[in-house]
Amino acid sequence: MPLLNKLGTVSADSPRLPSLPRLRIALTVFFALDGFVFAGWVVRIPAIKEQTGASASALGLALLGVSAGAVITMMLIGRLCRRFGSHEVTVACAVLLPLTIVLPPLTHSPLALGLVLLVFGAAYGGINVAMNSAAVDLVAALGRPVMPSFHAAFSLGGMVGSGLGGLVAAHLSPTRHLMAIMVIGLAVTAAAGPTLLRHRSPGTRERIRSEEPAPSHRLDRGTRLLVLVFGLIALCTAYGEGALADWSALHMEEDLHAHPGVAAASYSCFAFAMTIGRISGTTLLERLGRTRTLVLGGATGAVGMLLGALAPSVWLALAGFAITGLGLANIFPVAIERAGVLAGPTGVAAASTLGYGGMLLGPPAIGFMADWFSLPLALTSVALLAAVAATIGFATRRAAAG
């Protein structure tokens, strides 16, 4: 690999070369921390709803603060990554994220909750852009498509956070629980952060060694269009994640008359399958390539979601949700990586913003369509968008390769 050969000839004046596997471990830790912290907040939403006295609609508006804060911040974070470095911004946001998670349980009204969630969402969106930007550079330096492994760590962190949160929810108040998460988050950042702070990202080091100026931040029209295309693919995937998180259990209970415990397992089946898919994503990408992975994943997700939405029995629906998770698992990581390769942190920020837009759009869109038609029919829109992602990935295969 040319880049790795160049890494072996660093001059004495160049930044000290880190072990790339150590950088990968540190970044993986931050992805897992992100999922762990966010899941800890999610499992305490019912208790905080009761504490603030929010109605369902008021809580829904307050929860929009997370997505709104993330979307508003993402493009700014892309600029900060270019100016200060993605490693430095990742660590800074990793400090802010656990500090902001203790704010929601301190509120006593829906308005105050919405305002602090804007701050929490800003930190959450910031770390996602920064660490994905750092991961794009590291993937290029390693010469292997390992991006899905980082997102697998996020999923695993979320599963651990939600599992532990469920165990302690009956014993700890939201304030104490989220305070404990804050301490854990800051401790993990203190342990993993120095690895990132001691070293520039591989992409930045390469520009310094070759004595080339940093690339222009002005992108040509074709590149901007491709970044938007990959952002649209991310949107299609995130739409499905948001929709299944909010509506899968209700579909199981109301349409298939599943036991509440079984219904609650519907999203777990989806999330677990997505985690397994991401763990195996690097092998899949090495064997099939990015375009085939996108196309096959989108097609598999579409078939799985049609089964999950229209199946006449509980167990077939659960199987459909699991197939959907396997199909959608690697589409978002690949889309974010390709946008980052094309346009650096700006590309990651743009694609992430569109992706969060999809996650924001999914749940209310499903709700409106369920009122107009039915919930099973509304859920088929997830299959439609998965098919759209596969079609776009195939249609733009030559342009993306170029």
Tab-separated table of C-alpha atoms in Angstrom:
chain	number	residue	atom	x	y	z
A	1	MET	CA	0.000	0.000	0.000
A	2	PRO	CA	1.617	3.301	-1.083
A	3	LEU	CA	0.436	5.214	1.949
A	4	LEU	CA	1.867	2.713	4.373
A	5	ASN	CA	5.165	2.715	2.479
A	6	LYS	CA	5.320	6.466	2.867
A	7	LEU	CA	4.563	6.138	6.550
A	8	GLY	CA	7.774	4.217	6.941
A	9	THR	CA	9.894	7.147	5.742
A	10	VAL	CA	8.865	9.844	8.145
A	11	SER	CA	11.435	12.543	8.747
A	12	ALA	CA	12.505	13.655	12.191
A	13	ASP	CA	10.522	16.850	11.810
A	14	SER	CA	7.271	15.032	11.020
A	15	PRO	CA	4.666	14.222	13.657
A	16	ARG	CA	5.400	10.984	15.468
A	17	LEU	CA	3.856	7.996	13.730
A	18	PRO	CA	1.403	6.066	15.874
A	19	SER	CA	0.554	2.424	15.590
A	20	LEU	CA	-2.442	2.341	13.257
A	21	PRO	CA	-4.001	-0.570	15.181
A	22	ARG	CA	-3.781	1.533	18.368
A	23	LEU	CA	-5.561	4.389	16.624
A	24	ARG	CA	-8.203	1.952	15.437
A	25	ILE	CA	-8.757	0.662	18.980
A	26	ALA	CA	-9.039	4.202	20.350
A	27	LEU	CA	-11.564	5.229	17.704
A	28	THR	CA	-13.541	2.029	18.262
A	29	VAL	CA	-13.753	2.914	21.956
A	30	PHE	CA	-15.218	6.331	21.106
A	31	PHE	CA	-17.828	4.792	18.797
A	32	ALA	CA	-18.834	2.369	21.563
A	33	LEU	CA	-18.922	5.208	24.099
A	34	ASP	CA	-21.228	7.211	21.833
A	35	GLY	CA	-23.712	4.339	21.603
A	36	PHE	CA	-23.460	3.617	25.336
A	37	VAL	CA	-24.156	7.208	26.392
A	38	PHE	CA	-27.043	7.680	23.979
A	39	ALA	CA	-28.692	4.402	25.027
A	40	GLY	CA	-28.392	5.408	28.678
A	41	TRP	CA	-30.416	8.532	27.929
A	42	VAL	CA	-33.028	6.664	25.879
A	43	VAL	CA	-33.916	4.154	28.601
A	44	ARG	CA	-34.642	6.988	31.055
A	45	ILE	CA	-37.043	8.854	28.759
A	46	PRO	CA	-40.178	7.414	30.479
A	47	ALA	CA	-38.981	8.527	33.924
A	48	ILE	CA	-38.036	11.995	32.694
A	49	LYS	CA	-41.409	12.296	30.933
A	50	GLU	CA	-43.114	11.663	34.262
A	51	GLN	CA	-40.792	14.084	36.051
A	52	THR	CA	-41.486	16.932	33.611
A	53	GLY	CA	-45.221	16.217	33.409
A	54	ALA	CA	-45.024	16.224	29.611
A	55	SER	CA	-47.867	14.919	27.485
A	56	ALA	CA	-47.063	12.571	24.648
A	57	SER	CA	-47.143	15.384	22.100
A	58	ALA	CA	-45.087	17.730	24.299
A	59	LEU	CA	-42.506	14.992	24.853
A	60	GLY	CA	-42.362	14.376	21.107
A	61	LEU	CA	-41.605	18.041	20.476
A	62	ALA	CA	-38.974	18.079	23.229
A	63	LEU	CA	-37.305	14.980	21.787
A	64	LEU	CA	-36.944	16.759	18.462
A	65	GLY	CA	-34.330	18.848	20.273
A	66	VAL	CA	-31.820	15.984	20.037
A	67	SER	CA	-32.115	15.689	16.266
A	68	ALA	CA	-32.370	19.444	15.762
A	69	GLY	CA	-29.261	20.105	17.861
A	70	ALA	CA	-27.348	17.414	15.968
A	71	VAL	CA	-28.361	18.632	12.506
A	72	ILE	CA	-27.635	22.283	13.312
A	73	THR	CA	-24.170	21.454	14.629
A	74	MET	CA	-22.926	18.965	12.065
A	75	MET	CA	-21.795	21.340	9.326
A	76	LEU	CA	-20.015	23.530	11.891
A	77	ILE	CA	-18.189	20.479	13.232
A	78	GLY	CA	-17.018	19.656	9.709
A	79	ARG	CA	-15.353	23.083	9.521
A	80	LEU	CA	-13.809	22.657	12.974
A	81	CYS	CA	-12.366	19.292	11.927
A	82	ARG	CA	-10.686	20.916	8.942
A	83	ARG	CA	-9.254	23.688	11.080
A	84	PHE	CA	-8.203	21.881	14.255
A	85	GLY	CA	-8.162	18.212	13.234
A	86	SER	CA	-10.730	15.446	13.579
A	87	HIS	CA	-8.867	13.808	16.475
A	88	GLU	CA	-8.924	16.943	18.597
A	89	VAL	CA	-12.585	17.642	17.868
A	90	THR	CA	-13.505	14.015	18.627
A	91	VAL	CA	-11.952	14.231	22.089
A	92	ALA	CA	-13.521	17.629	22.794
A	93	CYS	CA	-16.985	16.345	21.868
A	94	ALA	CA	-16.359	13.162	23.882
A	95	VAL	CA	-15.908	15.388	26.938
A	96	LEU	CA	-19.026	17.438	26.182
A	97	LEU	CA	-21.307	14.461	25.494
A	98	PRO	CA	-21.235	12.895	29.006
A	99	LEU	CA	-21.344	16.371	30.594
A	100	THR	CA	-24.573	17.202	28.749
A	101	ILE	CA	-26.315	13.900	29.485
A	102	VAL	CA	-26.802	14.928	33.122
A	103	LEU	CA	-28.924	17.951	32.092
A	104	PRO	CA	-32.285	16.291	31.163
A	105	PRO	CA	-33.052	14.889	34.651
A	106	LEU	CA	-32.491	18.376	36.101
A	107	THR	CA	-35.450	19.812	34.150
A	108	HIS	CA	-39.043	20.079	35.345
A	109	SER	CA	-40.927	21.263	32.254
A	110	PRO	CA	-41.173	20.154	28.609
A	111	LEU	CA	-39.755	23.488	27.430
A	112	ALA	CA	-36.680	23.219	29.635
A	113	LEU	CA	-36.234	19.592	28.550
A	114	GLY	CA	-36.335	20.582	24.883
A	115	LEU	CA	-33.738	23.304	25.417
A	116	VAL	CA	-31.237	21.065	27.187
A	117	LEU	CA	-31.782	18.359	24.578
A	118	LEU	CA	-30.683	20.862	21.954
A	119	VAL	CA	-27.347	21.045	23.807
A	120	PHE	CA	-27.146	17.277	24.211
A	121	GLY	CA	-28.002	16.800	20.519
A	122	ALA	CA	-25.277	19.267	19.523
A	123	ALA	CA	-22.653	17.249	21.418
A	124	TYR	CA	-24.034	13.990	20.044
A	125	GLY	CA	-24.019	15.222	16.453
A	126	GLY	CA	-20.572	16.737	16.919
A	127	ILE	CA	-18.884	13.554	18.053
A	128	ASN	CA	-20.539	11.583	15.259
A	129	VAL	CA	-19.142	13.855	12.546
A	130	ALA	CA	-15.698	14.134	14.162
A	131	MET	CA	-15.125	10.454	14.839
A	132	ASN	CA	-16.489	9.419	11.436
A	133	SER	CA	-14.105	11.907	9.806
A	134	ALA	CA	-11.219	10.428	11.786
A	135	ALA	CA	-12.361	6.930	10.836
A	136	VAL	CA	-12.426	7.806	7.112
A	137	ASP	CA	-8.751	8.850	7.274
A	138	LEU	CA	-7.814	5.737	9.234
A	139	VAL	CA	-9.655	3.432	6.818
A	140	ALA	CA	-7.658	4.964	3.949
A	141	ALA	CA	-4.376	4.487	5.841
A	142	LEU	CA	-5.160	0.873	6.738
A	143	GLY	CA	-6.121	0.059	3.160
A	144	ARG	CA	-8.996	-2.144	4.336
A	145	PRO	CA	-12.749	-1.397	4.388
A	146	VAL	CA	-13.081	-1.518	8.182
A	147	MET	CA	-15.649	1.274	8.510
A	148	PRO	CA	-18.484	-1.131	9.463
A	149	SER	CA	-16.478	-2.326	12.473
A	150	PHE	CA	-16.647	1.165	14.002
A	151	HIS	CA	-20.404	1.274	13.579
A	152	ALA	CA	-20.646	-2.227	15.025
A	153	ALA	CA	-18.952	-0.841	18.138
A	154	PHE	CA	-21.591	1.893	18.278
A	155	SER	CA	-24.345	-0.738	18.094
A	156	LEU	CA	-22.682	-2.874	20.766
A	157	GLY	CA	-22.276	0.145	23.013
A	158	GLY	CA	-25.953	0.900	22.572
A	159	MET	CA	-26.952	-2.651	23.455
A	160	VAL	CA	-24.780	-2.598	26.589
A	161	GLY	CA	-26.084	0.836	27.588
A	162	SER	CA	-29.715	-0.124	27.152
A	163	GLY	CA	-29.234	-3.458	28.929
A	164	LEU	CA	-27.523	-1.930	31.947
A	165	GLY	CA	-30.017	0.911	31.960
A	166	GLY	CA	-32.887	-1.536	32.134
A	167	LEU	CA	-31.241	-3.301	35.076
A	168	VAL	CA	-30.591	-0.170	37.155
A	169	ALA	CA	-33.741	1.772	36.226
A	170	ALA	CA	-35.690	0.364	39.171
A	171	HIS	CA	-32.892	1.095	41.651
A	172	LEU	CA	-31.413	4.443	40.597
A	173	SER	CA	-33.082	7.765	39.886
A	174	PRO	CA	-32.473	9.223	36.412
A	175	THR	CA	-30.166	11.813	37.961
A	176	ARG	CA	-27.932	9.243	39.651
A	177	HIS	CA	-27.994	6.896	36.685
A	178	LEU	CA	-27.004	9.563	34.161
A	179	MET	CA	-24.456	10.981	36.597
A	180	ALA	CA	-22.837	7.539	36.692
A	181	ILE	CA	-22.799	7.485	32.877
A	182	MET	CA	-21.132	10.905	32.928
A	183	VAL	CA	-18.355	9.585	35.184
A	184	ILE	CA	-17.875	6.497	32.995
A	185	GLY	CA	-17.829	8.628	29.850
A	186	LEU	CA	-15.226	11.035	31.184
A	187	ALA	CA	-13.082	8.151	32.458
A	188	VAL	CA	-13.183	6.403	29.079
A	189	THR	CA	-12.337	9.667	27.309
A	190	ALA	CA	-9.398	10.226	29.664
A	191	ALA	CA	-8.116	6.730	28.877
A	192	ALA	CA	-8.584	6.719	25.085
A	193	GLY	CA	-8.261	10.420	24.302
A	194	PRO	CA	-4.452	10.768	24.634
A	195	THR	CA	-3.929	8.256	21.817
A	196	LEU	CA	-5.800	10.564	19.454
A	197	LEU	CA	-4.352	13.799	20.812
A	198	ARG	CA	-0.743	12.643	20.497
A	199	HIS	CA	-1.051	11.983	16.781
A	200	ARG	CA	-2.476	13.698	13.747
A	201	SER	CA	-4.917	11.772	11.584
A	202	PRO	CA	-3.173	9.750	8.838
A	203	GLY	CA	-4.610	11.953	6.072
A	204	THR	CA	-3.213	15.127	7.654
A	205	ARG	CA	0.223	13.551	8.221
A	206	GLU	CA	0.402	12.488	4.592
A	207	ARG	CA	-0.199	16.027	3.339
A	208	ILE	CA	2.498	17.353	5.698
A	209	ARG	CA	5.081	14.777	4.592
A	210	SER	CA	4.481	15.377	0.905
A	211	GLU	CA	4.682	19.141	1.505
A	212	GLU	CA	1.461	19.592	-0.440
A	213	PRO	CA	-1.014	22.304	0.493
A	214	ALA	CA	-4.264	21.212	2.038
A	215	PRO	CA	-6.917	20.535	-0.606
A	216	SER	CA	-9.294	23.333	-1.444
A	217	HIS	CA	-12.505	23.332	0.524
A	218	ARG	CA	-14.386	24.383	-2.611
A	219	LEU	CA	-15.764	21.290	-4.279
A	220	ASP	CA	-16.692	20.970	-7.902
A	221	ARG	CA	-20.296	20.443	-8.828
A	222	GLY	CA	-19.895	16.751	-9.604
A	223	THR	CA	-18.298	16.033	-6.226
A	224	ARG	CA	-21.003	17.945	-4.369
A	225	LEU	CA	-23.641	15.967	-6.241
A	226	LEU	CA	-22.005	12.649	-5.347
A	227	VAL	CA	-21.787	13.670	-1.684
A	228	LEU	CA	-25.520	14.434	-1.759
A	229	VAL	CA	-26.146	11.063	-3.401
A	230	PHE	CA	-24.360	9.241	-0.595
A	231	GLY	CA	-26.186	11.443	1.906
A	232	LEU	CA	-29.466	10.350	0.329
A	233	ILE	CA	-28.424	6.705	0.706
A	234	ALA	CA	-27.670	7.383	4.397
A	235	LEU	CA	-31.084	9.033	4.728
A	236	CYS	CA	-32.833	5.954	3.329
A	237	THR	CA	-31.134	3.747	5.924
A	238	ALA	CA	-31.627	6.098	8.870
A	239	TYR	CA	-35.313	6.451	7.960
A	240	GLY	CA	-35.699	2.720	8.511
A	241	GLU	CA	-33.814	2.748	11.813
A	242	GLY	CA	-35.944	5.575	13.189
A	243	ALA	CA	-39.180	4.016	11.972
A	244	LEU	CA	-38.439	0.590	13.445
A	245	ALA	CA	-37.305	2.037	16.763
A	246	ASP	CA	-40.627	3.819	17.255
A	247	TRP	CA	-43.193	1.651	15.465
A	248	SER	CA	-42.111	-2.004	15.323
A	249	ALA	CA	-43.361	-2.917	18.813
A	250	LEU	CA	-46.679	-1.149	18.236
A	251	HIS	CA	-47.140	-3.027	14.950
A	252	MET	CA	-46.500	-6.325	16.706
A	253	GLU	CA	-49.003	-5.583	19.474
A	254	GLU	CA	-51.818	-3.946	17.547
A	255	ASP	CA	-51.677	-5.736	14.202
A	256	LEU	CA	-50.349	-9.179	15.155
A	257	HIS	CA	-51.638	-9.240	18.773
A	258	ALA	CA	-48.240	-10.235	20.134
A	259	HIS	CA	-47.534	-10.407	23.853
A	260	PRO	CA	-45.976	-7.101	25.035
A	261	GLY	CA	-42.718	-8.868	25.899
A	262	VAL	CA	-42.486	-10.401	22.444
A	263	ALA	CA	-43.438	-7.100	20.844
A	264	ALA	CA	-40.646	-5.346	22.743
A	265	ALA	CA	-38.190	-7.852	21.274
A	266	SER	CA	-38.973	-6.740	17.710
A	267	TYR	CA	-36.550	-3.837	17.693
A	268	SER	CA	-33.992	-5.916	19.611
A	269	CYS	CA	-34.069	-8.481	16.778
A	270	PHE	CA	-33.455	-5.701	14.279
A	271	ALA	CA	-30.657	-4.089	16.319
A	272	PHE	CA	-28.920	-7.388	17.095
A	273	ALA	CA	-28.990	-8.441	13.448
A	274	MET	CA	-27.626	-5.046	12.429
A	275	THR	CA	-24.760	-5.451	14.901
A	276	ILE	CA	-23.914	-8.905	13.514
A	277	GLY	CA	-24.057	-7.504	9.992
A	278	ARG	CA	-21.643	-4.726	10.862
A	279	ILE	CA	-19.221	-7.048	12.627
A	280	SER	CA	-18.997	-9.079	9.426
A	281	GLY	CA	-19.089	-5.956	7.232
A	282	THR	CA	-15.348	-5.727	6.556
A	283	THR	CA	-15.242	-9.290	5.217
A	284	LEU	CA	-18.331	-8.618	3.124
A	285	LEU	CA	-16.854	-5.438	1.641
A	286	GLU	CA	-13.543	-7.154	0.858
A	287	ARG	CA	-15.318	-9.941	-1.001
A	288	LEU	CA	-18.099	-8.024	-2.740
A	289	GLY	CA	-16.892	-4.433	-2.940
A	290	ARG	CA	-18.813	-1.327	-1.918
A	291	THR	CA	-21.301	-1.196	-4.793
A	292	ARG	CA	-22.394	-4.815	-4.486
A	293	THR	CA	-22.636	-4.434	-0.711
A	294	LEU	CA	-24.896	-1.408	-1.127
A	295	VAL	CA	-27.087	-3.090	-3.729
A	296	LEU	CA	-27.317	-6.440	-1.960
A	297	GLY	CA	-27.901	-4.764	1.403
A	298	GLY	CA	-30.662	-2.530	0.078
A	299	ALA	CA	-32.381	-5.426	-1.676
A	300	THR	CA	-32.128	-7.642	1.417
A	301	GLY	CA	-33.463	-4.841	3.621
A	302	ALA	CA	-36.397	-4.295	1.266
A	303	VAL	CA	-37.350	-7.984	1.236
A	304	GLY	CA	-36.955	-8.264	5.014
A	305	MET	CA	-39.096	-5.204	5.684
A	306	LEU	CA	-41.865	-6.393	3.380
A	307	LEU	CA	-41.893	-9.618	5.382
A	308	GLY	CA	-41.805	-7.775	8.715
A	309	ALA	CA	-44.621	-5.400	7.750
A	310	LEU	CA	-46.960	-7.802	5.949
A	311	ALA	CA	-46.296	-11.186	7.617
A	312	PRO	CA	-49.434	-12.824	9.055
A	313	SER	CA	-47.654	-14.248	12.117
A	314	VAL	CA	-45.478	-12.912	14.928
A	315	TRP	CA	-42.481	-15.132	14.252
A	316	LEU	CA	-42.392	-14.383	10.542
A	317	ALA	CA	-42.497	-10.678	11.372
A	318	LEU	CA	-39.585	-11.066	13.803
A	319	ALA	CA	-37.633	-12.899	11.124
A	320	GLY	CA	-38.403	-10.055	8.737
A	321	PHE	CA	-37.081	-7.462	11.186
A	322	ALA	CA	-33.877	-9.484	11.619
A	323	ILE	CA	-33.395	-9.758	7.840
A	324	THR	CA	-33.960	-6.014	7.572
A	325	GLY	CA	-31.237	-5.379	10.145
A	326	LEU	CA	-28.781	-7.573	8.251
A	327	GLY	CA	-29.594	-5.804	4.993
A	328	LEU	CA	-29.350	-2.241	6.252
A	329	ALA	CA	-26.332	-2.857	8.514
A	330	ASN	CA	-23.540	-1.678	6.230
A	331	ILE	CA	-25.294	0.844	4.002
A	332	PHE	CA	-24.923	3.816	6.364
A	333	PRO	CA	-21.208	3.177	7.160
A	334	VAL	CA	-20.351	2.776	3.470
A	335	ALA	CA	-22.279	5.918	2.505
A	336	ILE	CA	-20.562	8.005	5.204
A	337	GLU	CA	-17.136	6.631	4.270
A	338	ARG	CA	-17.573	7.384	0.561
A	339	ALA	CA	-18.780	10.913	1.299
A	340	GLY	CA	-15.717	11.410	3.521
A	341	VAL	CA	-13.345	10.126	0.848
A	342	LEU	CA	-14.878	12.538	-1.659
A	343	ALA	CA	-14.994	15.669	0.495
A	344	GLY	CA	-13.319	15.058	3.862
A	345	PRO	CA	-15.046	16.280	7.031
A	346	THR	CA	-17.376	18.429	4.930
A	347	GLY	CA	-18.606	15.320	3.126
A	348	VAL	CA	-19.060	13.411	6.380
A	349	ALA	CA	-20.995	16.343	7.845
A	350	ALA	CA	-23.246	16.695	4.802
A	351	ALA	CA	-24.035	12.972	4.568
A	352	SER	CA	-24.566	12.732	8.349
A	353	THR	CA	-26.922	15.704	8.277
A	354	LEU	CA	-29.037	14.046	5.594
A	355	GLY	CA	-28.902	10.785	7.535
A	356	TYR	CA	-30.177	12.435	10.691
A	357	GLY	CA	-32.824	14.125	8.580
A	358	GLY	CA	-34.013	10.652	7.624
A	359	MET	CA	-34.059	9.513	11.228
A	360	LEU	CA	-36.043	12.654	12.071
A	361	LEU	CA	-38.431	12.130	9.153
A	362	GLY	CA	-39.092	8.410	9.623
A	363	PRO	CA	-41.206	8.198	12.797
A	364	PRO	CA	-43.637	11.069	12.024
A	365	ALA	CA	-43.935	10.008	8.369
A	366	ILE	CA	-44.895	6.489	9.453
A	367	GLY	CA	-47.428	7.978	11.873
A	368	PHE	CA	-49.140	10.080	9.211
A	369	MET	CA	-49.248	7.190	6.726
A	370	ALA	CA	-50.618	4.882	9.434
A	371	ASP	CA	-53.495	7.323	9.997
A	372	TRP	CA	-54.170	7.627	6.269
A	373	PHE	CA	-53.820	3.927	5.396
A	374	SER	CA	-52.644	1.397	8.010
A	375	LEU	CA	-49.504	0.794	10.046
A	376	PRO	CA	-48.414	-2.317	8.097
A	377	LEU	CA	-48.743	-0.444	4.809
A	378	ALA	CA	-46.906	2.553	6.274
A	379	LEU	CA	-43.993	0.326	7.312
A	380	THR	CA	-43.563	-0.822	3.725
A	381	SER	CA	-42.155	2.661	3.037
A	382	VAL	CA	-38.995	1.426	4.801
A	383	ALA	CA	-38.757	-1.323	2.169
A	384	LEU	CA	-39.330	1.224	-0.589
A	385	LEU	CA	-36.498	3.469	0.605
A	386	ALA	CA	-34.163	0.487	1.051
A	387	ALA	CA	-34.858	-0.388	-2.583
A	388	VAL	CA	-34.205	3.243	-3.541
A	389	ALA	CA	-30.817	3.089	-1.768
A	390	ALA	CA	-29.924	-0.072	-3.701
A	391	THR	CA	-31.003	1.507	-6.988
A	392	ILE	CA	-29.003	4.697	-6.369
A	393	GLY	CA	-25.937	2.677	-5.380
A	394	PHE	CA	-26.118	0.694	-8.617
A	395	ALA	CA	-26.891	3.702	-10.826
A	396	THR	CA	-23.917	5.698	-9.525
A	397	ARG	CA	-21.401	2.853	-9.398
A	398	ARG	CA	-19.153	4.233	-12.149
A	399	ALA	CA	-19.212	7.820	-10.894
A	400	ALA	CA	-18.500	6.697	-7.330
A	401	ALA	CA	-15.591	4.524	-8.480
A	402	GLY	CA	-14.151	7.457	-10.394
